[in-house]
Coordinates of C-alpha atoms and ligand atoms in Angstrom, one line a residue:
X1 CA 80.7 -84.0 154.3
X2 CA 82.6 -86.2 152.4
X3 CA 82.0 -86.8 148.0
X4 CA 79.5 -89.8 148.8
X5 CA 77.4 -87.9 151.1
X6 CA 77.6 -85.1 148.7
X7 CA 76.6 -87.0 145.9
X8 CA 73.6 -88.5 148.0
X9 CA 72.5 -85.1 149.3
X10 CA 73.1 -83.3 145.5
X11 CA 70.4 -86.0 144.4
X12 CA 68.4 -85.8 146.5
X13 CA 68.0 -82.3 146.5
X14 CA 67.6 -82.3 142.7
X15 CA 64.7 -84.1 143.4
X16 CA 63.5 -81.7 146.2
X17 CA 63.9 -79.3 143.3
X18 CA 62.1 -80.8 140.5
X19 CA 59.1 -82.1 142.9
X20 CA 58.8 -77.9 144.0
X21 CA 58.7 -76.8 140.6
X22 CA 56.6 -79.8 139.5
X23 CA 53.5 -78.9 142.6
X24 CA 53.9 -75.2 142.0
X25 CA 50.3 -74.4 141.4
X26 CA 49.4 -76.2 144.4
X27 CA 51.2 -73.3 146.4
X28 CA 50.1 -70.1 147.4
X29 CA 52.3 -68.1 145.2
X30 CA 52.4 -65.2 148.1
X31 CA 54.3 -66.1 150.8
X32 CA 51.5 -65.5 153.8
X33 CA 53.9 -65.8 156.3
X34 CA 53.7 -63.6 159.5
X35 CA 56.7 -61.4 160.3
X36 CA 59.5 -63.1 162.2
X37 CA 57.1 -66.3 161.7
X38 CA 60.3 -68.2 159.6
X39 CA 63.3 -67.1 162.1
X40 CA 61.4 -68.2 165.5
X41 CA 61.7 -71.6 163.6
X42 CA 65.9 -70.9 163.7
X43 CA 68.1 -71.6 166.7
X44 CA 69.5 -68.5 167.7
X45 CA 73.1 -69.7 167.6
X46 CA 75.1 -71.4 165.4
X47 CA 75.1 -75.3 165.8
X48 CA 78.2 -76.4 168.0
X49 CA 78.4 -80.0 166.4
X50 CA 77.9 -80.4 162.5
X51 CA 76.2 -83.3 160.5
X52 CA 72.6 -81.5 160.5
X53 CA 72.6 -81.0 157.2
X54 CA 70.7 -84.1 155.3
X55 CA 68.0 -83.6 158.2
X56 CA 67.5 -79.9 157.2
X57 CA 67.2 -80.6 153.5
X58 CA 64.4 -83.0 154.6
X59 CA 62.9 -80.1 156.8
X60 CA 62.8 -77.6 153.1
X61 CA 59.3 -77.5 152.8
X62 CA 58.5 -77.1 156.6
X63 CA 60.6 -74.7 157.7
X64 CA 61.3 -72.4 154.5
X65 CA 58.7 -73.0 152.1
X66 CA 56.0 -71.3 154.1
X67 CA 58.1 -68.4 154.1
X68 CA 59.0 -68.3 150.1
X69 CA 56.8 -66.3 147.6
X70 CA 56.7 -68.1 144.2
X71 CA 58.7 -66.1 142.1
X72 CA 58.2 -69.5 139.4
X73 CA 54.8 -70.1 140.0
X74 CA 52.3 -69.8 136.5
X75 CA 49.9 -67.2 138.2
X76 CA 52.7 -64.8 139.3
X77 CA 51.6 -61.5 137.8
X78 CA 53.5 -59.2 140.2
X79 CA 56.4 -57.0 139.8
X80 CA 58.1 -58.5 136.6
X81 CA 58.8 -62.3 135.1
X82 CA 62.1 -63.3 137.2
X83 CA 62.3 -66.1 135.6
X84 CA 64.5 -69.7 136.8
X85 CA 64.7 -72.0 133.6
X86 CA 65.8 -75.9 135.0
X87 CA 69.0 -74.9 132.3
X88 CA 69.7 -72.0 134.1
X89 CA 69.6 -73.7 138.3
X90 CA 71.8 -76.5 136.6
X91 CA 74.0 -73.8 135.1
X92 CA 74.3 -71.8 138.7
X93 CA 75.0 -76.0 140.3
X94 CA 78.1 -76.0 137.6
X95 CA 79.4 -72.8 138.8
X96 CA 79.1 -73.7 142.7
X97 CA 80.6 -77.0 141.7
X98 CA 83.4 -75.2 140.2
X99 CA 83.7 -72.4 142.7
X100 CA 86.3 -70.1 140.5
X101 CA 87.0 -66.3 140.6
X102 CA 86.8 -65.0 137.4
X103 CA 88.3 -61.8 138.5
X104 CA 91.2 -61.9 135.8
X105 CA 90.8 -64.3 132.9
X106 CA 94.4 -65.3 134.7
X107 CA 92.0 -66.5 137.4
X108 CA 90.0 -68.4 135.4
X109 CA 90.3 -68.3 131.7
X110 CA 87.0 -70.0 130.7
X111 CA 84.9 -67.6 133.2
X112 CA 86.2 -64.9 130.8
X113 CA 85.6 -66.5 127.8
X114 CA 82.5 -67.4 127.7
X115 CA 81.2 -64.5 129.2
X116 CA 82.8 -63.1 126.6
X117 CA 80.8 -65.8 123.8
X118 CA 77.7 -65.7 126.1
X119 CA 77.1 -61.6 126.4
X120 CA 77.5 -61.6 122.1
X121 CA 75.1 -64.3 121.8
X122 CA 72.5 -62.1 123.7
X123 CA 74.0 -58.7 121.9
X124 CA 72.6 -60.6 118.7
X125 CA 69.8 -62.1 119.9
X126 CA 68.3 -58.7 120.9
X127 CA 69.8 -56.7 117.4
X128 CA 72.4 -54.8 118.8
X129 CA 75.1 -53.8 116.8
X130 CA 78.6 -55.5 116.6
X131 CA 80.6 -52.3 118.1
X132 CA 78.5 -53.0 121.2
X133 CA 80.6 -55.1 123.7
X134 CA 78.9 -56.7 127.3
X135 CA 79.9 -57.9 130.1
X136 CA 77.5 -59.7 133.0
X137 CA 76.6 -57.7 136.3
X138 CA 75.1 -58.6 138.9
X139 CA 71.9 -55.8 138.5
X140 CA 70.8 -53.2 136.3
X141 CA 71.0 -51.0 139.3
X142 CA 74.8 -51.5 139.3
X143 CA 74.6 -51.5 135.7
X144 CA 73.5 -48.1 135.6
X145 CA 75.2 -46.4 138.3
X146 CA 78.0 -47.9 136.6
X147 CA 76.6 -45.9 133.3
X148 CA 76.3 -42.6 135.9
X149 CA 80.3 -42.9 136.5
X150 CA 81.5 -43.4 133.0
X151 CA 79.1 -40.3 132.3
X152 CA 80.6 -38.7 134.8
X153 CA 84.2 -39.2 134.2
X154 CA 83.6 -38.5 130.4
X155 CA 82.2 -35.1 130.7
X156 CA 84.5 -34.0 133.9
X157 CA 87.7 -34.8 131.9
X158 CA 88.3 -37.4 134.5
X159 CA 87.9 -35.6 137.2
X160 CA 88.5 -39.2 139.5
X161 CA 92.3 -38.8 138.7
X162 CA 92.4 -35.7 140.3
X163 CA 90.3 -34.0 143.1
X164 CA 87.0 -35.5 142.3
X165 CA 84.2 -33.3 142.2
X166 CA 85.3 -30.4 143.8
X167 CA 85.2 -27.4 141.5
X168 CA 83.8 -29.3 138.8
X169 CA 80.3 -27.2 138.2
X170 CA 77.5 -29.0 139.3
X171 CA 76.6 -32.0 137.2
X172 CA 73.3 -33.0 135.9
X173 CA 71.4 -36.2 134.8
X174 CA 67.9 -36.4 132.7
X175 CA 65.1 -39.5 132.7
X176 CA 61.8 -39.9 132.7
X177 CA 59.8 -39.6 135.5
X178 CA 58.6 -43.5 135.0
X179 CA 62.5 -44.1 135.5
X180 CA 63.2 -46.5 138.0
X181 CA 64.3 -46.1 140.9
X182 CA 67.8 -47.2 140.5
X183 CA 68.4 -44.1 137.9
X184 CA 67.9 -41.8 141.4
X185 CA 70.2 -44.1 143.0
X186 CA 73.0 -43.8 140.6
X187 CA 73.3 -39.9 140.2
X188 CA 72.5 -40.3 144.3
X189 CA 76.2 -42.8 144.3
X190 CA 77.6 -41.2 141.8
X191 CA 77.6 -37.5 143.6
X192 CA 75.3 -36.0 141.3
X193 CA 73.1 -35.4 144.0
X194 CA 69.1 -35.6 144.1
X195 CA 68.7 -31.8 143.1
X196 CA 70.8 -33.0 140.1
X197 CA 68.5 -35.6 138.9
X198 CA 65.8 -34.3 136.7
X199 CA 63.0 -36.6 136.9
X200 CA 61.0 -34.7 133.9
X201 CA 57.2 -34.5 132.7
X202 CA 55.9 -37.7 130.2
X203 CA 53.4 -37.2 127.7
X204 CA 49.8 -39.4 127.9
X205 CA 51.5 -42.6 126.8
X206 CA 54.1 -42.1 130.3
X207 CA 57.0 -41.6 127.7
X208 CA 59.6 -39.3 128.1
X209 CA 58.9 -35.6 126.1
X210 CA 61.9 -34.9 124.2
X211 CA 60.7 -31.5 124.2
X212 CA 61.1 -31.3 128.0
X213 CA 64.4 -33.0 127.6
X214 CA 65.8 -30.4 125.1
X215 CA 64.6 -27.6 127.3
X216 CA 66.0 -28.5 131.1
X217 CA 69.4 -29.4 129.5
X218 CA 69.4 -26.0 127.9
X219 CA 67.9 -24.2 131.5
X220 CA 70.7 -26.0 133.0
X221 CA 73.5 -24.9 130.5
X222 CA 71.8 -21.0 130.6
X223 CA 72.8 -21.5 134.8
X224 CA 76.7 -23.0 135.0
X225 CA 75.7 -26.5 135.2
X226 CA 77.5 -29.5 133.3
X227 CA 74.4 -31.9 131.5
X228 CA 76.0 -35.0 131.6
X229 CA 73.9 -38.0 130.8
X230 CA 70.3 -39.1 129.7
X231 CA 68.6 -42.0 130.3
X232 CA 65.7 -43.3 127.9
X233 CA 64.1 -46.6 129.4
X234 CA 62.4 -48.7 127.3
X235 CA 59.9 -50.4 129.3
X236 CA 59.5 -48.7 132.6
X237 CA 58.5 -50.4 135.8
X238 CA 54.9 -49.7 136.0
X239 CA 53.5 -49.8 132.6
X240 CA 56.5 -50.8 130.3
X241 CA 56.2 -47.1 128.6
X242 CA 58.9 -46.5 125.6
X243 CA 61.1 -43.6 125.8
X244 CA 61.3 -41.8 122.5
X245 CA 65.7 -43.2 122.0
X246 CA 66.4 -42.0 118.4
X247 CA 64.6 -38.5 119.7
X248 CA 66.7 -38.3 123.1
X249 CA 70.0 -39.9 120.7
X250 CA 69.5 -36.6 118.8
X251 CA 69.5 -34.2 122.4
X252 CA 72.2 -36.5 123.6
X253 CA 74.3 -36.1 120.6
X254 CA 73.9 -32.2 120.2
X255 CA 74.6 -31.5 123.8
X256 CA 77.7 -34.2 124.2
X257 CA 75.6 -36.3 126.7
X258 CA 76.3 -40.1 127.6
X259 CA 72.8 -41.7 126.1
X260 CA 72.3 -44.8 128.9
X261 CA 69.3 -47.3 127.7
X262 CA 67.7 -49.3 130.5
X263 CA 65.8 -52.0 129.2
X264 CA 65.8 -54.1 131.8
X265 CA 62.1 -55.7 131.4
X266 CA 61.9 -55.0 127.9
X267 CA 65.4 -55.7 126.0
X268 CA 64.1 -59.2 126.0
X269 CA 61.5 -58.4 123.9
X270 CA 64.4 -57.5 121.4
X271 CA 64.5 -61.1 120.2
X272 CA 61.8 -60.4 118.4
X273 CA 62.4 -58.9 115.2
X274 CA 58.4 -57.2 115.3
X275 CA 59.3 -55.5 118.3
X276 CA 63.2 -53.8 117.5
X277 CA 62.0 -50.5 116.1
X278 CA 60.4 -50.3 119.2
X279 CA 64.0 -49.0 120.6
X280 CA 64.6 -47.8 117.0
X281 CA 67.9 -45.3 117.9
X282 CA 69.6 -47.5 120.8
X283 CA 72.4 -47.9 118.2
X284 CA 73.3 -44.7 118.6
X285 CA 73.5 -45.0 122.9
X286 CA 76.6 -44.9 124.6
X287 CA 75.9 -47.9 126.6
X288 CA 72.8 -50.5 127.2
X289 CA 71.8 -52.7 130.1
X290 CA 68.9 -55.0 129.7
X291 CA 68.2 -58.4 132.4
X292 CA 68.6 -62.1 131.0
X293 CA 67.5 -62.5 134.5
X294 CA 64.1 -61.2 134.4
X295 CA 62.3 -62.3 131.1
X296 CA 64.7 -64.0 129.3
X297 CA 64.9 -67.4 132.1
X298 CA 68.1 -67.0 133.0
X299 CA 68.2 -67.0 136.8
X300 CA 68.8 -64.4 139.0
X301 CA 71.9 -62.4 139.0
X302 CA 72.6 -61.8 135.5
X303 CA 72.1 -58.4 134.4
X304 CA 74.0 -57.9 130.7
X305 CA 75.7 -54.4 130.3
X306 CA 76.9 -52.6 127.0
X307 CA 78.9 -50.5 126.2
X308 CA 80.4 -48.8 123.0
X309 CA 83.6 -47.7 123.8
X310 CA 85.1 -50.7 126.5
X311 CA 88.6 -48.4 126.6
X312 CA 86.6 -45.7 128.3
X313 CA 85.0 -48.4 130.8
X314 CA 88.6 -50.0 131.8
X315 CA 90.1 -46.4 132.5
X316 CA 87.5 -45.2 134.7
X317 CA 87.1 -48.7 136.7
X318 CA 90.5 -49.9 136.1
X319 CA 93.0 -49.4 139.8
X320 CA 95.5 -52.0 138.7
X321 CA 97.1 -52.9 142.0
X322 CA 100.7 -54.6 141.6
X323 CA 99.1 -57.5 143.1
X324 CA 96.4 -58.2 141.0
X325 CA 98.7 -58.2 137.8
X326 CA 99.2 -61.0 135.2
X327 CA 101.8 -61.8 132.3
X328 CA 98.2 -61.6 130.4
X329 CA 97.3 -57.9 130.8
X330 CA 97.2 -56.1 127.5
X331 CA 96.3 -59.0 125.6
X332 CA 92.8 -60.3 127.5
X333 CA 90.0 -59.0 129.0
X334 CA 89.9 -58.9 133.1
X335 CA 86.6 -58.5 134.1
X336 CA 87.5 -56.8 137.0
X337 CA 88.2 -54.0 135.2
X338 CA 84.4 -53.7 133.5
X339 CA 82.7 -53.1 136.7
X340 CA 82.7 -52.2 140.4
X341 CA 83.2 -55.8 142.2
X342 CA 86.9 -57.4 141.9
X343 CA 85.5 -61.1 142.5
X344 CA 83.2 -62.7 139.9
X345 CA 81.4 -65.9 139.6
X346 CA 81.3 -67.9 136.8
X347 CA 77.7 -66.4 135.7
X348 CA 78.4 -67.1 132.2
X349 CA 77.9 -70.4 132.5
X350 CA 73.8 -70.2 133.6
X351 CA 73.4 -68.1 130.4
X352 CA 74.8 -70.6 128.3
X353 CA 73.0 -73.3 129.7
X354 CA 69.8 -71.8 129.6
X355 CA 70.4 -70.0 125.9
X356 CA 71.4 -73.8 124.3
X357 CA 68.1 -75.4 125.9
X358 CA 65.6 -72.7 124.9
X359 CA 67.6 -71.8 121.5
X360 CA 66.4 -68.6 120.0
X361 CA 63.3 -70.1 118.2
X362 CA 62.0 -71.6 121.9
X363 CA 62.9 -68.1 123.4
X364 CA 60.9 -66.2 120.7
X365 CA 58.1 -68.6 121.0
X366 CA 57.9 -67.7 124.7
X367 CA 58.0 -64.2 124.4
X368 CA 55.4 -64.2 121.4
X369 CA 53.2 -66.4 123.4
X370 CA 53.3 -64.1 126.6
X371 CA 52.7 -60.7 124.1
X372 CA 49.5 -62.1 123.2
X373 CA 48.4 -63.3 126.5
X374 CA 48.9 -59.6 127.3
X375 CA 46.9 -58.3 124.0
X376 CA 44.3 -61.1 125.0
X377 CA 43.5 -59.3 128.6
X378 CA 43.9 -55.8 127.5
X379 CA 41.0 -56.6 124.7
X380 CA 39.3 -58.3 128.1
X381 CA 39.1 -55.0 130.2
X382 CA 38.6 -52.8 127.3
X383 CA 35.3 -54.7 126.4
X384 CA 34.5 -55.1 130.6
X385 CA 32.1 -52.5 131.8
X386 CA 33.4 -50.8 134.5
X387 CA 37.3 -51.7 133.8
X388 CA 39.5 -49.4 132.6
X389 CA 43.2 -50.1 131.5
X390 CA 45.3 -47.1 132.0
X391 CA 48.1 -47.5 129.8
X392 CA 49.4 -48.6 126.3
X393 CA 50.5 -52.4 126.2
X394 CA 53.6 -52.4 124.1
X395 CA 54.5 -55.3 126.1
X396 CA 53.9 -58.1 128.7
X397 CA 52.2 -55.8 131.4
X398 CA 48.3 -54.3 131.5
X399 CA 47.6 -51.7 134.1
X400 CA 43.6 -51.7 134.8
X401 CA 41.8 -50.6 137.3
X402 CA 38.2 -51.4 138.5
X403 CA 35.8 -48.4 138.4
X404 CA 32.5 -49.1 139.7
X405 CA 29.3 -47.4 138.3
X406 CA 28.9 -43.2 139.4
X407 CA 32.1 -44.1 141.3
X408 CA 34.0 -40.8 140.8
X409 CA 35.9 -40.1 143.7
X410 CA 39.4 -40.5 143.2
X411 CA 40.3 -41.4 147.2
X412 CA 38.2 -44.0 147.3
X413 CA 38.9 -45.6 143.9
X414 CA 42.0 -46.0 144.9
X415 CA 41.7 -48.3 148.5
X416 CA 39.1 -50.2 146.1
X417 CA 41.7 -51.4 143.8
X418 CA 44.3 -51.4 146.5
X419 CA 41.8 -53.8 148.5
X420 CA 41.2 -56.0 145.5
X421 CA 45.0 -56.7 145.1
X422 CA 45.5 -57.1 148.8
X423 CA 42.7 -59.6 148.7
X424 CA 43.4 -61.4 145.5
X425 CA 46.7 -61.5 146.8
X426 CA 46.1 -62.9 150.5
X427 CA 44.0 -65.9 149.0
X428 CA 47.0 -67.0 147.2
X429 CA 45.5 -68.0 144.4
X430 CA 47.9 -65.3 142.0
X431 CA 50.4 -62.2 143.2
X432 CA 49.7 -59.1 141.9
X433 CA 51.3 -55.5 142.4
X434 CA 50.3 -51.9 141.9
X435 CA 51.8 -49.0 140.9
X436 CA 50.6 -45.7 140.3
X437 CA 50.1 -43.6 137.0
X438 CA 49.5 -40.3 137.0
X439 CA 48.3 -40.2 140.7
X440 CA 46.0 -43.3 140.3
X441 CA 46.3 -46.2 141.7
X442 CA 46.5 -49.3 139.3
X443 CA 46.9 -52.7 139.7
X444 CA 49.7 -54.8 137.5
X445 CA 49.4 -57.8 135.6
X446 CA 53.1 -58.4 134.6
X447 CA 53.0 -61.4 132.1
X448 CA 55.7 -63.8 131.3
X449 CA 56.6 -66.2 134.2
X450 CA 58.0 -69.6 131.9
X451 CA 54.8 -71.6 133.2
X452 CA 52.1 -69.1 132.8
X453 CA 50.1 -69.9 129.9
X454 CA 46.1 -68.3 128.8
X455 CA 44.5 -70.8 131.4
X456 CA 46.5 -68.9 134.1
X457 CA 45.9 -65.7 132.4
X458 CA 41.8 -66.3 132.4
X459 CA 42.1 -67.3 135.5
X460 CA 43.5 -64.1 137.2
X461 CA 41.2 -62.0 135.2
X462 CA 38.2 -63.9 136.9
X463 CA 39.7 -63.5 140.2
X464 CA 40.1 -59.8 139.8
X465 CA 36.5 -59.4 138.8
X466 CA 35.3 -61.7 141.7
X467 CA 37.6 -59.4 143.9
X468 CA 36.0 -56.5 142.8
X469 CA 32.2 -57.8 143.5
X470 CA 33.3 -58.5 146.8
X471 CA 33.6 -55.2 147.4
X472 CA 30.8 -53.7 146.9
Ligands
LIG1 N1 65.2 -50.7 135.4 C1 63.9 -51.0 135.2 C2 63.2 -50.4 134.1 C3 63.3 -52.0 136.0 O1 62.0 -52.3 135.8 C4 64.1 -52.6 137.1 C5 63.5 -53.6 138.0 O2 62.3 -53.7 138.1 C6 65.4 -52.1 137.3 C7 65.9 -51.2 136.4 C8 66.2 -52.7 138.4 O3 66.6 -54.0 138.2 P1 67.7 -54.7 139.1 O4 66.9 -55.4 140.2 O5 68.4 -55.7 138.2 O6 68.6 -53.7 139.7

């Protein structure tokens, strides 16, 4: 492909772009593809000759588009908002077009930078304090395993410059039992090992008890074992429940643990001055990951990291290999030393993109607008006879289920909702999930996609109620 062609195929694909977000609604937002329905459409082998690309970008919509759920779409209600801003998929063009490393700022000097300038604006935006300094990665999973290690290697006495693990006492790790997933995974990576992962008991409200807390750090200290780090979300994955953090800051600090936040949902939510003391105590955390890329509108990967003490990140994923040195070291940042990958892409520059289009006031307007969407259906199922919502609604996300009349059995409550969400689901018209709270099932309406507004809203809550006649 030579520049002409690329600028014809770059507009034209804009346009493919613009004209998908633009007939959105029009899609199912489900993918209802069949299994190994999209690859039969792929030759099996690479293409000997080249030059098939302008015919493929005119084949998008046939050959992928059946096959894509609609993470964009205004009635996705599932999982959580992973919102795309039209800032943010310029911002990702820039950094193809550029194609840098930013593994050193050496490397690239303005990838460094303005991650630097970028991961401050948000540190503000959400209320965290100056000491706290970020740096982009490409999860919150690998944000927090990453918060498992420095843990790890703080209460070990750096046991990675010597022989590891072996004859350190066991170690242990504390969350909630709403933790996600990825909090397993880390102590799993980070050799902790699942028996020293305490998933503990939350109170009615699916928070974490401190009380709990206090007491298997203590059991564990009484038996030869090493407490090592706590992690309070705020926001969990099924019903966006808020760990007690200025209670578990004061465990943490008495018993020398790492205090990890994960608000990946919810840290958006921070832009809000209303909702701050709702993580009242994060201040005093050792480090803080939250995801630009889920609420906030900028695209998929950008997960923002913080930590209070950046020396203690460097010497615990710093290697320094002769060949990776620059005349700069000592006197700039190299990102490669704040995480686990060495390569980097210029990420920064979707976050800047997307945070000078919205601008703080449009971003807080979003949020505020998507809050009371969420207070608006959770005053719908509390005054809907035989709906009941199962958990607080700090948040963007209502957990109801539908209970029919002298329904009592628990089994079959739960394939009725189940069935509803499959169904509402297979027609296309939204995309729900469901999770399950204290052994019930319950379906998800996860608010907060850019283009999802009370029409959309109205609109799923009628199709859930239709859903559930259905089944009668
Ligand atoms: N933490 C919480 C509370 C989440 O809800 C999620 C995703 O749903 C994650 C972590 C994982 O996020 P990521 O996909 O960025 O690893």
């Amino acid at each position: 492909m030579d520049q002409t062609e690329f600028r014809r195929l770059g507009h034209i694909l804009v346009d493919w772009i613009a004209d998908y977000r633009e007939r959105l609604e029009t899609l199912p937002v489900m993918s209802q593809a069949e299994p190994g329905q999209v690859r039969a459409r792929f030759p099996p082998a690479p293409p000997e000759r080249g030059g098939g690309l302008a015919a493929a970008i005119s084949a998008l919509d046939e050959l992928l588009l059946p096959g894509v759920t609609h993470w964009n779409h205004p009635s996705f209600f599932a999982y959580f908002p992973s919102n795309t801003s039209y800032a943010s998929i310029l911002g990702d063009l820039a950094c193809a077009g550029l194609g840098a490393q930013g593994m050193s700022w050496q490397t690239s000097p303005a990838a460094t930078e303005l991650e630097e300038v970028v991961t401050d604006w948000i540190r503000q935006l959400v209320g965290l304090p100056p000491e706290f300094q970020g740096v982009v990665q490409d999860t919150a999973s690998t944000s927090t395993l990453t918060a498992f290690l420095l843990a790890r290697e703080r209460a070990t006495g750096f046991s990675q410059e010597a022989l590891g693990l072996s004859g350190v006492p066991p170690l242990t790790a504390y969350a909630s039992e709403e933790a996600h997933s990825s909090v397993m995974k880390a102590g799993l990576l980070a050799g902790l090992g699942k028996e020293g992962v305490r998933l503990l008991p939350t109170d009615s409200a699916q928070a974490l008890r401190v009380e709990a807390l206090e007491a298997a750090v203590q059991r564990d200290q009484a038996s030869g074992r090493r407490p090592c780090i706590v992690v309070a979300t705020v926001g969990t994955t099924t019903s966006t429940a808020i760990d007690p953090v200025a209670a578990a800051a004061e465990v943490a600090a008495r018993h020398r643990l790492w205090l990890h936040v994960d608000a990946a949902l919810a840290g958006t939510a921070m832009a809000l001055p209303e909702c701050r003391p709702l993580w009242a105590g994060v201040e005093r955390a050792d480090s803080v990951v939250l995801n630009p890329h889920k609420w906030m509108g900028i695209g998929f990967d950008f997960s923002a990291f913080y930590v209070r003490d950046p020396r203690h990140l460097v010497r615990v994923m710093s290697t320094d290999p002769v060949y990776l040195r620059t005349a700069q070291d000592g006197v700039v940042r190299n990102l490669r030393d704040w995480g686990i990958p060495l390569g980097r892409r210029f990420r920064a520059l979707k976050g800047w993109f997307h945070l000078l289009d919205e601008g703080a006031e449009g971003l807080r307007a979003r949020l505020r607008r998507d809050l009371d969407n969420a207070r608006w259906l959770a005053a719908e199922v509390d005054r809907a006879p035989e709906w009941e919502r199962l958990a607080p609604v700090p948040f963007q996300t209502v957990c109801v289920r539908h209970v029919p009349l002298g329904e009592r059995d628990e089994g079959r409550l739960g394939e009725h909702n189940l069935a509803i969400a499959r169904r509402l689901n297979a027609r296309g018209r939204a995309y729900l999930t469901t999770g399950l709270l204290r052994g019930k099932p319950v379906i998800r309406v996860s608010i907060g996609a850019l283009g999802t507004g009370r029409r959309q809203v109205e609109a799923v809550w009628d199709a859930l109620r239709e859903e559930a006649e259905r089944d009668r």
